[in-house]
CSV table of C-alpha atoms in Angstrom, one decimal:
chain,number,residue,atom,x,y,z
I,193,MET,CA,56.2,-23.3,-4.8
I,194,LYS,CA,54.1,-20.7,-6.9
I,195,THR,CA,50.7,-22.6,-7.4
I,196,LYS,CA,50.6,-23.1,-3.4
I,197,VAL,CA,50.9,-20.1,-2.8
I,198,LEU,CA,48.6,-18.8,-5.4
I,199,LEU,CA,45.9,-21.7,-4.1
I,200,ALA,CA,46.7,-21.0,-0.4
I,201,LEU,CA,45.9,-17.3,-1.3
I,202,SER,CA,42.7,-18.1,-3.0
I,203,ALA,CA,41.7,-20.4,-0.6
I,204,SER,CA,42.1,-17.0,2.4
I,205,VAL,CA,39.7,-14.9,-0.2
I,206,LEU,CA,37.4,-17.1,-0.4
I,207,PHE,CA,37.2,-18.2,3.2
I,208,PHE,CA,37.4,-14.4,4.5
I,209,SER,CA,35.1,-13.2,1.3
I,210,ALA,CA,32.6,-16.0,3.0
I,211,CYS,CA,32.7,-14.7,6.4
I,212,SER,CA,29.9,-12.4,7.3
I,213,LEU,CA,29.5,-11.0,11.1
I,214,ALA,CA,25.6,-10.7,10.6
I,215,PRO,CA,23.8,-12.4,13.3
I,216,GLU,CA,21.9,-15.3,11.3
I,217,TYR,CA,18.3,-14.7,10.9
I,218,LYS,CA,15.8,-16.6,12.0
I,219,LYS,CA,12.2,-16.5,11.6
I,220,PRO,CA,10.5,-14.6,15.1
I,221,GLN,CA,8.1,-17.3,16.5
I,222,MET,CA,4.9,-16.8,18.1
I,223,GLN,CA,1.9,-18.3,20.2
I,224,LEU,CA,-0.8,-18.1,16.9
I,225,PRO,CA,-4.4,-18.6,17.7
I,226,ALA,CA,-5.7,-22.1,16.7
I,227,ALA,CA,-6.7,-22.6,12.6
I,228,GLN,CA,-9.1,-24.5,11.2
I,229,LYS,CA,-8.3,-24.4,7.3
I,230,GLU,CA,-5.9,-22.9,4.3
I,231,ILE,CA,-7.7,-19.8,1.9
I,232,ASN,CA,-6.4,-19.1,-1.0
I,233,VAL,CA,-6.4,-15.0,-1.8
I,234,ASN,CA,-8.8,-14.5,-4.6
I,235,GLU,CA,-7.6,-10.6,-6.0
I,236,GLU,CA,-10.2,-10.2,-7.7
I,237,TRP,CA,-12.8,-10.9,-4.6
I,238,PHE,CA,-15.2,-8.1,-5.6
I,239,LYS,CA,-16.6,-9.5,-8.9
I,240,THR,CA,-18.5,-11.6,-6.9
I,241,PHE,CA,-20.6,-9.3,-6.1
I,242,ASN,CA,-21.9,-9.5,-9.9
I,243,ASP,CA,-21.8,-5.8,-10.2
I,244,GLN,CA,-20.1,-4.9,-13.6
I,245,LYS,CA,-19.8,-1.1,-12.7
I,246,LEU,CA,-18.1,-1.6,-9.7
I,247,ASN,CA,-15.8,-4.3,-11.7
I,248,LEU,CA,-14.9,-1.1,-13.9
I,249,LEU,CA,-14.4,1.6,-11.2
I,250,ILE,CA,-11.7,-0.7,-9.6
I,251,ALA,CA,-10.1,-1.2,-13.1
I,252,GLU,CA,-9.7,2.2,-13.4
I,253,ALA,CA,-8.4,2.8,-10.4
I,254,LEU,CA,-5.8,-0.1,-10.5
I,255,LYS,CA,-4.4,1.7,-13.5
I,256,ASN,CA,-4.4,5.5,-12.6
I,257,ASN,CA,-4.1,5.6,-9.3
I,258,ASP,CA,-1.6,8.5,-7.8
I,259,ASP,CA,-0.2,6.6,-4.7
I,260,LEU,CA,-0.2,3.2,-7.3
I,261,LYS,CA,1.9,4.6,-9.3
I,262,LEU,CA,4.0,6.3,-7.0
I,263,ALA,CA,4.4,3.1,-5.0
I,264,VAL,CA,5.3,1.2,-8.7
I,265,ALA,CA,8.8,4.0,-8.9
I,266,ASN,CA,9.0,3.3,-5.4
I,267,VAL,CA,9.3,-0.6,-6.3
I,268,GLN,CA,11.7,0.1,-9.3
I,269,LYS,CA,13.7,2.6,-6.8
I,270,ALA,CA,14.4,0.2,-4.8
I,271,ARG,CA,15.3,-2.9,-7.3
I,272,ALA,CA,18.1,-0.4,-8.7
I,273,GLN,CA,19.7,-0.3,-5.6
I,274,TYR,CA,20.0,-3.8,-5.1
I,275,ASP,CA,21.4,-4.0,-8.4
I,276,ILE,CA,23.9,-1.6,-7.2
I,277,SER,CA,24.5,-3.2,-4.3
I,278,ASP,CA,25.2,-7.3,-5.7
I,279,ALA,CA,27.2,-5.0,-8.7
I,280,ASP,CA,29.7,-4.1,-5.9
I,281,LEU,CA,30.7,-7.9,-5.8
I,282,TYR,CA,32.6,-8.2,-8.7
I,283,PRO,CA,35.5,-6.3,-9.9
I,284,GLN,CA,35.1,-3.3,-12.1
I,285,LEU,CA,36.4,-3.1,-15.5
I,286,ASP,CA,37.2,-0.1,-17.5
I,287,LEU,CA,38.2,1.8,-20.8
I,288,SER,CA,40.1,4.8,-21.5
I,289,GLY,CA,41.4,6.5,-24.1
I,290,SER,CA,43.0,10.0,-25.1
I,291,ALA,CA,44.6,12.1,-27.8
I,292,LEU,CA,46.5,15.9,-26.6
I,293,ARG,CA,48.3,18.1,-27.8
I,294,GLN,CA,50.2,20.3,-25.7
I,295,LYS,CA,53.0,22.6,-24.9
I,296,ARG,CA,55.1,23.1,-21.8
I,297,SER,CA,57.1,25.4,-20.4
I,298,VAL,CA,60.2,26.5,-21.0
I,299,ASN,CA,60.7,28.2,-17.6
I,300,ALA,CA,58.9,25.0,-15.4
I,301,TYR,CA,60.4,22.1,-14.8
I,302,PRO,CA,62.2,20.3,-16.7
I,303,GLY,CA,62.0,23.8,-18.4
I,304,PHE,CA,64.1,21.8,-21.6
I,305,PHE,CA,60.9,19.5,-22.6
I,306,GLY,CA,59.4,23.3,-23.5
I,307,GLY,CA,58.1,22.7,-26.7
I,308,LEU,CA,54.4,21.1,-28.8
I,309,TYR,CA,54.7,17.5,-28.5
I,310,ASN,CA,51.2,14.6,-29.1
I,311,ASP,CA,50.2,12.3,-26.3
I,312,PHE,CA,48.2,9.6,-27.2
I,313,SER,CA,47.2,6.8,-25.0
I,314,MET,CA,44.8,3.9,-24.5
I,315,SER,CA,43.7,1.8,-21.4
I,316,ALA,CA,41.9,-1.3,-19.3
I,317,SER,CA,41.9,-0.8,-15.6
I,318,MET,CA,40.3,-3.1,-12.7
I,319,SER,CA,39.6,-2.1,-9.6
I,320,TYR,CA,38.1,-4.7,-7.1
I,321,GLU,CA,37.5,-4.9,-3.0
I,322,PHE,CA,37.9,-8.0,-1.7
I,323,ASP,CA,34.7,-8.5,1.3
I,324,PHE,CA,36.5,-10.4,3.3
I,325,TRP,CA,33.8,-9.4,6.4
I,326,GLY,CA,30.8,-9.4,4.5
I,327,LYS,CA,30.1,-6.2,4.6
I,328,ASN,CA,29.0,-5.5,0.8
I,329,SER,CA,27.4,-8.6,1.2
I,330,ASN,CA,25.5,-8.0,3.8
I,331,GLN,CA,24.4,-4.9,2.5
I,332,ARG,CA,23.4,-6.7,-0.5
I,333,ASP,CA,20.7,-8.5,1.5
I,334,ALA,CA,19.9,-5.4,3.6
I,335,ASN,CA,18.5,-3.6,0.0
I,336,LEU,CA,17.4,-7.2,-1.2
I,337,ALA,CA,15.2,-6.8,1.8
I,338,ASN,CA,14.0,-3.2,1.5
I,339,PHE,CA,13.2,-4.1,-1.9
I,340,LEU,CA,10.7,-6.9,-1.1
I,341,ALA,CA,9.8,-5.1,1.9
I,342,VAL,CA,8.9,-2.2,-0.9
I,343,ASP,CA,6.9,-4.8,-2.9
I,344,ALA,CA,5.4,-5.6,-0.4
I,345,ASN,CA,4.2,-2.3,-0.1
I,346,LYS,CA,3.1,-1.8,-3.3
I,347,GLU,CA,0.4,-4.5,-3.1
I,348,SER,CA,-1.1,-3.1,0.6
I,349,LEU,CA,-2.3,0.0,-1.7
I,350,ARG,CA,-3.5,-1.9,-3.8
I,351,ILE,CA,-5.6,-3.9,-1.8
I,352,SER,CA,-6.3,-0.8,0.0
I,353,LEU,CA,-7.2,1.3,-3.1
I,354,ILE,CA,-9.1,-1.9,-4.4
I,355,THR,CA,-11.0,-1.6,-0.5
I,356,ASP,CA,-11.6,1.7,-0.4
I,357,VAL,CA,-12.8,1.5,-4.1
I,358,ALA,CA,-15.5,-1.0,-3.0
I,359,THR,CA,-16.5,1.0,0.4
I,360,TYR,CA,-17.2,4.2,-1.7
I,361,TYR,CA,-19.1,2.9,-4.0
I,362,PHE,CA,-21.2,0.7,-1.7
I,363,ASN,CA,-21.7,4.0,-0.1
I,364,LEU,CA,-22.7,6.0,-2.9
I,365,VAL,CA,-25.3,3.2,-3.9
I,366,ALA,CA,-26.2,3.1,-0.1
I,367,VAL,CA,-27.1,6.7,-0.8
I,368,GLU,CA,-28.9,7.0,-4.0
I,369,GLU,CA,-31.2,4.0,-2.3
I,370,GLN,CA,-31.9,6.7,0.4
I,371,LEU,CA,-32.7,9.8,-2.3
I,372,LYS,CA,-35.4,7.5,-4.1
I,373,ILE,CA,-36.7,6.1,-0.3
I,374,ALA,CA,-36.8,10.1,0.7
I,375,GLN,CA,-38.3,11.5,-2.6
I,376,GLU,CA,-40.5,8.7,-3.0
I,377,SER,CA,-42.1,9.9,1.0
I,378,LEU,CA,-41.4,13.0,0.6
I,379,LYS,CA,-44.0,13.1,-2.6
I,380,ASN,CA,-46.5,10.9,0.0
I,381,TYR,CA,-45.6,14.1,1.9
I,382,GLU,CA,-46.8,16.6,-0.2
I,383,GLU,CA,-48.9,14.8,-2.0
I,384,SER,CA,-50.5,14.6,2.4
I,385,LEU,CA,-49.9,18.2,2.7
I,386,ALA,CA,-51.5,19.7,-0.2
I,387,TYR,CA,-54.8,17.7,0.8
I,388,ARG,CA,-54.1,18.8,4.5
I,389,GLU,CA,-54.2,22.4,3.3
I,390,LYS,CA,-57.6,22.0,1.3
I,391,GLN,CA,-59.3,20.8,5.1
I,392,TYR,CA,-58.1,24.1,6.7
I,393,LYS,CA,-59.5,26.1,4.0
I,394,TYR,CA,-62.6,24.7,4.5
I,395,GLY,CA,-62.2,24.1,8.3
I,396,VAL,CA,-61.7,20.3,8.7
I,397,ILE,CA,-58.8,20.9,10.1
I,398,ASP,CA,-57.4,23.3,12.7
I,399,SER,CA,-54.2,25.5,12.4
I,400,LEU,CA,-51.9,22.8,14.5
I,401,THR,CA,-52.7,19.3,12.2
I,402,LEU,CA,-51.0,21.9,9.1
I,403,ALA,CA,-48.1,23.2,10.8
I,404,GLN,CA,-47.5,19.6,11.4
I,405,SER,CA,-48.0,18.4,8.1
I,406,LYS,CA,-45.5,21.5,7.1
I,407,ALA,CA,-42.7,20.1,9.9
I,408,GLU,CA,-43.0,16.5,8.6
I,409,ALA,CA,-42.1,17.6,4.8
I,410,ALA,CA,-39.7,19.8,5.9
I,411,SER,CA,-38.2,17.1,7.7
I,412,VAL,CA,-38.0,15.0,4.6
I,413,ARG,CA,-36.3,18.1,2.1
I,414,THR,CA,-34.2,18.2,5.2
I,415,THR,CA,-33.2,15.1,4.5
I,416,ILE,CA,-32.6,14.7,1.0
I,417,ASP,CA,-30.4,18.2,1.0
I,418,ALA,CA,-27.7,15.8,3.6
I,419,LEU,CA,-27.9,12.6,1.1
I,420,ASN,CA,-27.0,15.3,-1.5
I,421,VAL,CA,-24.0,17.3,0.0
I,422,THR,CA,-22.8,12.9,1.2
I,423,LYS,CA,-23.2,12.0,-2.7
I,424,VAL,CA,-21.0,14.8,-4.0
I,425,LYS,CA,-18.1,14.3,-1.2
I,426,ILE,CA,-18.1,10.8,-2.2
I,427,GLN,CA,-17.9,11.0,-5.7
I,428,SER,CA,-15.5,13.4,-5.5
I,429,SER,CA,-13.5,11.0,-3.0
I,430,LEU,CA,-13.5,8.6,-5.8
I,431,VAL,CA,-12.9,10.6,-8.5
I,432,ILE,CA,-9.7,11.3,-6.3
I,433,LEU,CA,-9.0,7.3,-6.4
I,434,LEU,CA,-9.5,7.0,-9.5
I,435,GLY,CA,-7.0,9.5,-11.0
I,436,ARG,CA,-9.1,11.3,-12.5
I,437,SER,CA,-8.4,15.2,-13.4
I,438,PRO,CA,-9.1,17.6,-11.0
I,439,LYS,CA,-11.7,19.2,-13.6
I,440,GLU,CA,-14.1,15.7,-13.0
I,441,ILE,CA,-14.2,16.8,-9.3
I,442,PHE,CA,-16.5,19.2,-10.4
I,443,GLU,CA,-18.0,18.1,-13.3
I,444,GLY,CA,-17.7,14.3,-13.2
I,445,PHE,CA,-20.6,11.5,-12.8
I,446,ILE,CA,-20.0,8.3,-10.9
I,447,ASP,CA,-22.2,5.8,-12.8
I,448,THR,CA,-23.8,3.1,-10.2
I,449,LYS,CA,-26.6,0.5,-9.6
I,450,THR,CA,-29.7,1.6,-8.2
I,451,GLU,CA,-29.6,-0.8,-5.6
I,452,LEU,CA,-27.1,-2.7,-3.2
I,453,PRO,CA,-25.9,-5.7,-4.3
I,454,GLU,CA,-27.2,-9.0,-1.9
I,455,PHE,CA,-23.8,-9.9,0.7
I,456,VAL,CA,-22.1,-12.5,-0.5
I,457,LYS,CA,-21.0,-15.4,2.0
I,458,ILE,CA,-17.7,-15.7,4.0
I,459,PRO,CA,-15.7,-17.9,5.6
I,460,THR,CA,-16.2,-17.9,9.6
I,461,THR,CA,-13.5,-19.6,10.7
I,462,LEU,CA,-9.7,-18.0,11.5
I,463,PRO,CA,-7.2,-19.4,8.0
I,464,THR,CA,-3.5,-21.0,8.9
I,465,ASN,CA,-2.3,-19.1,5.6
I,466,LEU,CA,-3.3,-15.4,7.3
I,467,LEU,CA,0.7,-14.1,7.8
I,468,GLN,CA,1.3,-15.4,4.6
I,469,ASN,CA,-1.4,-13.4,3.3
I,470,ARG,CA,-0.4,-10.2,4.7
I,471,PRO,CA,1.7,-7.9,2.9
I,472,ASP,CA,2.3,-5.7,6.1
I,473,VAL,CA,3.4,-9.0,7.6
I,474,LYS,CA,5.7,-9.1,4.7
I,475,ILE,CA,6.7,-5.8,5.3
I,476,ALA,CA,7.8,-6.4,9.3
I,477,GLU,CA,9.8,-9.4,8.4
I,478,GLU,CA,11.7,-8.3,5.7
I,479,ASN,CA,12.7,-5.3,7.9
I,480,LEU,CA,14.1,-6.9,10.3
I,481,LYS,CA,16.0,-9.0,7.6
I,482,ALA,CA,17.6,-5.8,6.4
I,483,LYS,CA,17.9,-4.7,10.2
I,484,THR,CA,20.0,-7.7,10.8
I,485,ALA,CA,22.1,-8.1,7.8
I,486,LEU,CA,23.1,-4.2,8.7
I,487,ILE,CA,24.4,-5.2,11.6
I,488,GLY,CA,27.4,-7.5,9.6
I,489,VAL,CA,27.7,-3.5,7.5
I,490,ALA,CA,28.2,-2.0,11.0
I,491,LYS,CA,30.7,-3.9,12.6
I,492,ALA,CA,32.7,-4.7,8.9
I,493,ALA,CA,33.9,-1.1,9.8
I,494,TYR,CA,36.2,-2.6,13.0
I,495,PHE,CA,37.9,-4.5,10.3
I,496,PRO,CA,40.6,-3.9,7.4
I,497,ASN,CA,39.4,-2.9,4.1
I,498,LEU,CA,41.6,-4.7,0.7
I,499,SER,CA,40.8,-3.6,-2.5
I,500,ILE,CA,43.0,-3.6,-6.1
I,501,THR,CA,43.5,-1.9,-8.8
I,502,GLY,CA,45.5,-2.6,-11.8
I,503,SER,CA,45.5,-1.2,-15.5
I,504,TYR,CA,47.2,-1.9,-18.9
I,505,GLY,CA,47.2,0.0,-21.9
I,506,PHE,CA,49.1,2.2,-24.6
I,507,GLN,CA,51.3,5.3,-24.5
I,508,SER,CA,52.5,7.3,-27.5
I,509,GLN,CA,53.6,10.6,-29.6
I,510,LYS,CA,51.9,9.1,-32.4
I,511,VAL,CA,49.3,7.3,-33.3
I,512,SER,CA,50.9,4.0,-35.1
I,513,ASN,CA,53.5,3.7,-32.5
I,514,LEU,CA,50.2,3.2,-30.3
I,515,ALA,CA,50.2,-0.4,-30.3
I,516,ASN,CA,54.0,-1.0,-30.3
I,517,SER,CA,55.1,-3.3,-27.9
I,518,ASN,CA,57.1,-0.4,-26.5
I,519,SER,CA,53.9,2.0,-26.3
I,520,GLN,CA,53.1,-0.5,-23.4
I,521,VAL,CA,52.0,0.8,-19.8
I,522,TRP,CA,50.7,-1.1,-16.9
I,523,GLY,CA,50.5,-0.6,-13.1
I,524,ILE,CA,48.8,-2.8,-10.7
I,525,GLY,CA,48.7,-2.7,-6.6
I,526,PRO,CA,46.7,-3.1,-3.1
I,527,SER,CA,45.5,-0.6,-1.2
I,528,LEU,CA,44.7,-1.8,2.6
I,529,TYR,CA,42.6,1.2,4.7
I,530,MET,CA,42.2,0.0,8.8
I,531,PRO,CA,40.7,2.1,11.1
I,532,LEU,CA,42.6,3.4,14.1
I,533,PHE,CA,40.9,5.9,16.6
I,534,ASP,CA,38.0,6.9,15.9
I,535,PHE,CA,36.7,7.5,19.7
I,536,GLY,CA,33.5,5.0,19.4
I,537,ARG,CA,32.4,6.1,16.4
I,538,ILE,CA,32.2,2.6,14.5
I,539,SER,CA,30.9,0.8,18.3
I,540,ALA,CA,28.4,3.6,18.3
I,541,SER,CA,27.1,2.7,14.5
I,542,VAL,CA,27.0,-1.2,15.9
I,543,LYS,CA,24.6,-0.6,18.5
I,544,VAL,CA,22.0,1.6,16.4
I,545,THR,CA,21.5,-1.2,14.6
I,546,ASP,CA,21.3,-3.6,17.0
I,547,ALA,CA,19.1,-1.6,18.7
I,548,GLU,CA,17.3,-0.7,14.5
I,549,GLN,CA,17.0,-4.2,15.0
I,550,LYS,CA,15.2,-5.0,18.4
I,551,ALA,CA,12.9,-1.9,17.4
I,552,ALA,CA,12.3,-4.1,14.1
I,553,LEU,CA,11.4,-7.4,16.0
I,554,ILE,CA,9.1,-6.1,17.9
I,555,GLU,CA,7.4,-3.9,15.4
I,556,TYR,CA,7.3,-7.7,13.4
I,557,GLY,CA,5.5,-8.9,16.3
I,558,LYS,CA,2.9,-5.7,16.9
I,559,THR,CA,2.3,-6.2,13.2
I,560,VAL,CA,1.1,-10.1,13.7
I,561,LYS,CA,-1.0,-9.1,16.3
I,562,ASN,CA,-2.5,-6.7,14.8
I,563,ALA,CA,-3.5,-8.8,11.3
I,564,TYR,CA,-5.1,-11.6,14.3
I,565,LYS,CA,-7.2,-8.8,15.4
I,566,GLU,CA,-8.3,-7.1,12.5
I,567,VAL,CA,-9.6,-10.7,10.8
I,568,PHE,CA,-10.8,-10.8,14.6
I,569,ASP,CA,-12.9,-7.8,14.8
I,570,SER,CA,-14.3,-8.0,11.3
I,571,LEU,CA,-15.4,-11.4,11.8
I,572,GLN,CA,-17.2,-10.0,14.8
I,573,SER,CA,-18.6,-7.2,13.2
I,574,ILE,CA,-19.9,-9.3,10.1
I,575,LYS,CA,-21.3,-11.9,12.7
I,576,ALA,CA,-23.2,-8.7,14.2
I,577,MET,CA,-23.8,-6.7,11.3
I,578,GLN,CA,-25.9,-9.8,9.6
I,579,SER,CA,-27.9,-10.4,13.2
I,580,LYS,CA,-28.7,-6.6,13.0
I,581,LYS,CA,-29.7,-6.6,9.4
I,582,GLU,CA,-32.1,-9.1,10.2
I,583,SER,CA,-33.7,-7.4,12.9
I,584,MET,CA,-34.0,-4.3,11.2
I,585,GLU,CA,-35.9,-6.4,8.3
I,586,GLN,CA,-38.5,-7.0,10.8
I,587,GLU,CA,-38.0,-3.6,12.1
I,588,VAL,CA,-39.1,-2.4,8.5
I,589,ALA,CA,-42.1,-4.7,7.8
I,590,ALA,CA,-43.4,-3.7,11.8
I,591,TYR,CA,-43.2,0.0,11.2
I,592,ASP,CA,-44.6,-0.2,7.5
I,593,GLU,CA,-48.0,-2.7,9.2
I,594,ALA,CA,-48.1,0.1,11.7
I,595,TYR,CA,-48.4,3.5,9.5
I,596,ARG,CA,-50.6,1.5,7.4
I,597,VAL,CA,-52.7,0.6,11.1
I,598,ALA,CA,-52.5,4.2,11.5
I,599,LYS,CA,-53.9,5.3,8.2
I,600,LYS,CA,-57.2,3.2,8.1
I,601,LYS,CA,-57.6,4.2,11.9
I,602,TYR,CA,-57.2,8.5,11.0
I,603,ALA,CA,-59.5,7.9,7.9
I,604,ILE,CA,-62.4,6.3,9.9
I,605,GLY,CA,-61.3,8.8,12.9
I,606,THR,CA,-60.4,6.6,15.9
I,607,THR,CA,-56.7,8.3,16.3
I,608,SER,CA,-55.4,11.4,15.2
I,609,TYR,CA,-53.3,12.7,12.2
I,610,LEU,CA,-50.6,12.7,14.3
I,611,ASP,CA,-50.0,9.7,15.1
I,612,VAL,CA,-50.1,9.2,11.3
I,613,LEU,CA,-47.3,11.1,11.0
I,614,ILE,CA,-45.6,9.3,13.6
I,615,ALA,CA,-46.3,6.0,11.8
I,616,GLN,CA,-44.7,7.7,8.3
I,617,ASN,CA,-41.6,9.0,10.1
I,618,LEU,CA,-41.0,5.8,12.2
I,619,LEU,CA,-40.7,4.4,8.9
I,620,LEU,CA,-39.1,6.2,6.9
I,621,ASN,CA,-36.4,6.2,9.4
I,622,SER,CA,-36.5,2.8,9.6
I,623,GLN,CA,-35.9,2.1,5.6
I,624,LEU,CA,-33.2,4.5,5.3
I,625,ALA,CA,-31.4,3.0,8.5
I,626,TYR,CA,-31.9,-0.7,7.1
I,627,VAL,CA,-30.0,0.7,3.8
I,628,THR,CA,-27.1,2.0,5.8
I,629,THR,CA,-27.2,-1.8,7.5
I,630,ARG,CA,-27.2,-3.1,4.3
I,631,SER,CA,-24.2,-1.1,2.7
I,632,GLU,CA,-22.7,-1.1,6.4
I,633,LEU,CA,-22.5,-5.3,5.8
I,634,LEU,CA,-20.8,-5.1,2.7
I,635,ILE,CA,-17.9,-2.7,3.6
I,636,GLU,CA,-17.0,-5.2,6.6
I,637,GLU,CA,-17.2,-7.4,3.8
I,638,ALA,CA,-14.6,-5.4,2.0
I,639,THR,CA,-12.6,-5.0,5.1
I,640,LEU,CA,-12.6,-8.8,6.1
I,641,TYR,CA,-11.1,-9.1,2.3
I,642,LYS,CA,-7.6,-6.3,3.5
I,643,ALA,CA,-7.2,-7.9,6.7
I,644,LEU,CA,-7.4,-11.6,5.3
I,645,GLY,CA,-4.2,-10.1,3.1
I,646,GLY,CA,-6.6,-9.9,-0.6
I,647,GLY,CA,-9.4,-11.8,-0.3
I,648,TRP,CA,-10.6,-15.1,0.1
I,649,ARG,CA,-11.2,-18.6,-1.3
I,650,SER,CA,-11.5,-21.6,0.8
I,651,VAL,CA,-9.0,-24.7,-1.2
I,652,LYS,CA,-11.9,-26.9,-0.9
I,653,ASP,CA,-14.4,-24.2,-3.5
């Protein structure tokens, strides 16, 4: 009979422990655009540029960046919180011991026990909370989802860090290239100005022509000054991303190539596995899972909470008698807690978790939509930038030819020197703009890398 009772009790405990008041989680379904093929994430996408200096900077940032270090610490914290909630599903065992020498008051109750005495004890205790309504298991599930979301956030920061370093690097190389062009142009302007000053001295040209030469040279110097300011700001931003010391903001130097790398061929189709690659989508889904599980935690507060505690040990006035059977002490018993009147507190808590779950569902939908928008925008921008780059190449070639023709015509006296200056200025501006366009194309490529969730490499590649 006792065996049947124990079996029935065990079956009841298992049944109620398996009971969960949280809604069943179902992954949200959305109408998504048609995708053409699967694309694997290539975490070292930046190495396709064959730029060792860029590779070293990204490696340094991944090792030393403060935001990434903070993200790693947050992952460790979230994992520990999950481990705590997982441990709550199991009994807690404790061992304790004490040795006490004490004098009691003769005047206190019961007075005849006054005097000195010893008390030695050693015991083991156990406590366990029955998870009848799934409160603890749902809390564990919520903490697991939170841990996975925090880990995905770390991955998101890593991807953003690589993108940011590559972006600043391309901007820095572009500025270096533009400085080289501007300084070469300034050299030509200054040589021309020196020649014009001699012509003006001997009355060959008037003051207007000389003033125009001086103005153009000054304009190029202004451009160089502006580029140097931009260079300093980019370098200081890179120093922060690389996790270097504040001292290096003032003294640091970022070594780069002198020319921008070539554009790398990219996929022009929408990947089928986009949602699996994006950390932000992973974060949104895990947050939705956590909020769903927390509904069960809140609803469990409606029902009784049963726990059991027990202890077994020895207590004696003499150490020699501590292990004696007559020194045994033990105790065991249940504890029951159930809310009666809370004036709607639990119901309000359930409503809060319901609302948070609905908000998380909406946020997931927004994140998925934004993921596809970012990929679409980036693909379209790259397509437009490639066309712009080709047009800029033709523009630079045309202005270069116009400048050569203007110089020839001025040499034979068929055009004014102003026309030469205009042609030279247009060529300089087009050369600088062409460098900017090339860097923007590379930066857009880095943006696509981020939008795809870490890079790309076709399965067939």
